[in-house]
Short mmCIF file of C-alpha atoms in Angstrom, two decimals:
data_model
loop_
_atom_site.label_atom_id
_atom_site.label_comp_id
_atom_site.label_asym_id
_atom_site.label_seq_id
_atom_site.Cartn_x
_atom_site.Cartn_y
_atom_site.Cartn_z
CA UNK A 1 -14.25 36.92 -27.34
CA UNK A 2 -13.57 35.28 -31.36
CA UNK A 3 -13.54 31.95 -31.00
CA UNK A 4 -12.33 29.65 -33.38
CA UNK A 5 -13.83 26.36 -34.08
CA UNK A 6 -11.59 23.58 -35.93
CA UNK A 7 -13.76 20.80 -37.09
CA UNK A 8 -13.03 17.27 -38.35
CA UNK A 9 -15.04 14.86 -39.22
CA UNK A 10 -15.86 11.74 -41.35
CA UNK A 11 -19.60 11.22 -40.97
CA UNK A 12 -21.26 13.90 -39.72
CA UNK A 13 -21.67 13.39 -36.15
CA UNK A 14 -18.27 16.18 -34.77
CA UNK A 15 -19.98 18.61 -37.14
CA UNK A 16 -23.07 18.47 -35.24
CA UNK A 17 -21.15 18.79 -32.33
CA UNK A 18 -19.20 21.42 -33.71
CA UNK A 19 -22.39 23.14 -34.65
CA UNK A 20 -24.19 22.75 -31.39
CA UNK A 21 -20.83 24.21 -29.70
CA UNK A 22 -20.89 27.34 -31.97
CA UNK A 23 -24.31 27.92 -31.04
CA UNK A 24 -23.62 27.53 -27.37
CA UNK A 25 -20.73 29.61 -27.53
CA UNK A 26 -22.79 32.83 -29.89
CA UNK A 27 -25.81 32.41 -27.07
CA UNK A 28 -22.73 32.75 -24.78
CA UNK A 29 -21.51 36.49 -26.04
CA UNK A 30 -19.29 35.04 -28.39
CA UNK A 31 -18.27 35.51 -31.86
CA UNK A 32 -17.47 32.09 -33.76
CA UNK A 33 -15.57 30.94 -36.68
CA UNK A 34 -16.64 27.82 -38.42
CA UNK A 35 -15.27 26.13 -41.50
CA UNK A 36 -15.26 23.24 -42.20
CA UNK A 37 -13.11 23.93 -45.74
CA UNK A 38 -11.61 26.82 -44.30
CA UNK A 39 -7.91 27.21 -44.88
CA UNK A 40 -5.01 28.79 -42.79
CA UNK A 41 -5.13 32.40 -44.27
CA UNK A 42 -8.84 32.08 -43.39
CA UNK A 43 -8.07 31.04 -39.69
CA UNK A 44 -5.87 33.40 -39.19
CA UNK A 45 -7.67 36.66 -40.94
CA UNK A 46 -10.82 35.92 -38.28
CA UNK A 47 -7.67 36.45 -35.44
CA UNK A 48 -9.22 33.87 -32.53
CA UNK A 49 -8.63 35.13 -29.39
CA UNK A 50 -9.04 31.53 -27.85
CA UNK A 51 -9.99 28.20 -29.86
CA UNK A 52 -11.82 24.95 -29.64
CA UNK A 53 -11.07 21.88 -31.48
CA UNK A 54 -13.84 19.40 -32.18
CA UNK A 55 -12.91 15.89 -34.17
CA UNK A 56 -13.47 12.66 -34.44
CA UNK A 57 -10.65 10.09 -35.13
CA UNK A 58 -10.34 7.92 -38.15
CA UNK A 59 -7.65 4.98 -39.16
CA UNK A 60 -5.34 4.30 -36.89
CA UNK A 61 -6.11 7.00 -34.49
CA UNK A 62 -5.46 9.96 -36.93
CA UNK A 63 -7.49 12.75 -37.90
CA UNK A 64 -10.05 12.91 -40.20
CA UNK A 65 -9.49 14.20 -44.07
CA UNK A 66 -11.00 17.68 -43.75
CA UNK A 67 -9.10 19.04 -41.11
CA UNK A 68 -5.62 17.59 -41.92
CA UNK A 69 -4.53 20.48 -44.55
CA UNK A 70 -5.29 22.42 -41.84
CA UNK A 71 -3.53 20.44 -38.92
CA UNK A 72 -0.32 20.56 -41.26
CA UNK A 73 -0.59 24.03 -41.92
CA UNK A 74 -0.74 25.64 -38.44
CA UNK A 75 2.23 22.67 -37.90
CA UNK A 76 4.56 24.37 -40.39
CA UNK A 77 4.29 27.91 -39.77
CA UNK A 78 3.80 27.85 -35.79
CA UNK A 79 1.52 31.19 -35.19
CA UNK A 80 2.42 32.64 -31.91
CA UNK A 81 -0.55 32.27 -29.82
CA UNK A 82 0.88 31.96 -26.82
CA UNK A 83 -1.33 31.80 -23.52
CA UNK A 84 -4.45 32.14 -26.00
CA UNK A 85 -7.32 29.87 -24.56
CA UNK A 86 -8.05 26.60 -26.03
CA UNK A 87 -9.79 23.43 -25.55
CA UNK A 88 -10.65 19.89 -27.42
CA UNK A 89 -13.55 17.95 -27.61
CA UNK A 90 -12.48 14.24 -28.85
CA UNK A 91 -14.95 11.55 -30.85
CA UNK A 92 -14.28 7.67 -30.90
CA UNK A 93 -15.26 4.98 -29.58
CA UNK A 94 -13.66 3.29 -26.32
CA UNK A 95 -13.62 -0.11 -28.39
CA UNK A 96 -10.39 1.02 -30.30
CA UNK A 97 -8.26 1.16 -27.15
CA UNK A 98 -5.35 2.89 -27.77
CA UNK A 99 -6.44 4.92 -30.31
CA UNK A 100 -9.53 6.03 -28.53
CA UNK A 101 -9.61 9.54 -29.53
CA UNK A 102 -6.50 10.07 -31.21
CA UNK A 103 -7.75 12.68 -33.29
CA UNK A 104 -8.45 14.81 -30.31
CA UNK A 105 -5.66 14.24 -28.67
CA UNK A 106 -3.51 15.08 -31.99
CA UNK A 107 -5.24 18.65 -31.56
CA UNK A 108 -4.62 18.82 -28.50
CA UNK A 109 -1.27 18.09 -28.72
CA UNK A 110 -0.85 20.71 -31.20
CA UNK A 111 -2.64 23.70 -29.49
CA UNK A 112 0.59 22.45 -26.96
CA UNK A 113 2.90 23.10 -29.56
CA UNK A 114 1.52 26.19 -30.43
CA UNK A 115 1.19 27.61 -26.71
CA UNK A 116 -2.18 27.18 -26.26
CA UNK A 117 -3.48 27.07 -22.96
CA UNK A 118 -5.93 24.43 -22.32
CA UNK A 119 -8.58 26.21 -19.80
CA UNK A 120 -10.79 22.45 -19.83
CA UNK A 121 -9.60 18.85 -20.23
CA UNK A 122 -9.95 17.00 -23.10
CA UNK A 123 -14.04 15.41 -23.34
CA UNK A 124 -13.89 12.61 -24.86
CA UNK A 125 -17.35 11.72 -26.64
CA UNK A 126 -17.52 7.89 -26.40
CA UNK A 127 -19.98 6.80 -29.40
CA UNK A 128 -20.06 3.33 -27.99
CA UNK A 129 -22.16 5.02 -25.00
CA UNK A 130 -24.27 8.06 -26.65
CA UNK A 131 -26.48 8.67 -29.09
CA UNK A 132 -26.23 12.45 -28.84
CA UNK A 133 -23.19 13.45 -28.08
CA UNK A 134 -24.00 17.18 -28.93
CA UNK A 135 -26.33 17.12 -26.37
CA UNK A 136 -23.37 15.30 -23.77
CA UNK A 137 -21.30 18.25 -24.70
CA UNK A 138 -23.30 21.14 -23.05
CA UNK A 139 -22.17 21.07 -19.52
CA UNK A 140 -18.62 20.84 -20.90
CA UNK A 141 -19.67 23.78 -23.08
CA UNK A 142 -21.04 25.72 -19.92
CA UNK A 143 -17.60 25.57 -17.91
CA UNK A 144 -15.87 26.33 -21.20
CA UNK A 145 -17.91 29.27 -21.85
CA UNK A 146 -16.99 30.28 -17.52
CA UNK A 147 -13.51 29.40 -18.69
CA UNK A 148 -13.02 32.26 -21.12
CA UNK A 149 -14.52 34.64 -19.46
CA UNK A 150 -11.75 34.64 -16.82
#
């Protein structure tokens, strides 16, 4: 399966994650899109036949600067991906409250909109509690891997 990795993040630490996933996912018989510059024609020439969102959350709850062009993009033109697979792994930290994740649950608010299917919910990567949240990530990896196979 193609499986398309949307990445934001501020300082590093979802790119990591978003790194570790695409590894996971290869090891796992996939094949992986990652870029972190990468622009809607570019999404959309790779053709995803499911797709994972990995960000952290910056401000106010929003998403972080790399991804947004991106965000707005698939916002305005609405590919029809209907019942494709998708998940979201969210970054932030607990302490915000409210917007505790907000970038992640932007994404996964817009996989929604687009017809996504989310096959896992939402982790949300608390960096108040972990120190390697790449490594957190890999039993959530494992069932999402067992998710697209079906």
């Amino acid at each position: 399966m193609k499986v398309a990795i949307l990445c934001g993040s501020v300082y590093g630490t979802a790119e990591e994650v978003a790194r570790h996933a695409k590894q996971i996912l290869e090891a796992g018989g996939h094949e992986v899109w990652l870029n972190l510059r990468g622009g809607l024609d570019d999404l959309l020439a790779f053709d995803a036949d499911a797709f994972l969102a990995v960000t952290s959350t910056t401000g106010m709850g929003e998403l972080p600067d790399n991804v947004q062009p991106l965000y707005y993009a698939l916002r305005d033109t609405l590919p029809d991906w209907r019942g494709r697979p998708a998940a979201v792994i969210g970054l932030g930290d607990a302490s915000y409250g409210d917007t505790y994740c907000g970038g992640g649950m932007q994404m996964q608010e817009l996989f929604a909109e687009l017809g996504l299917q989310e096959v896992l919910p939402i982790l949300k990567l608390d960096a108040s509690e972990t120190v390697t949240p790449e490594t957190d990530a890999e039993p959530w990896l494992d069932r999402l891997i067992t998710a697209l196979i079906r």
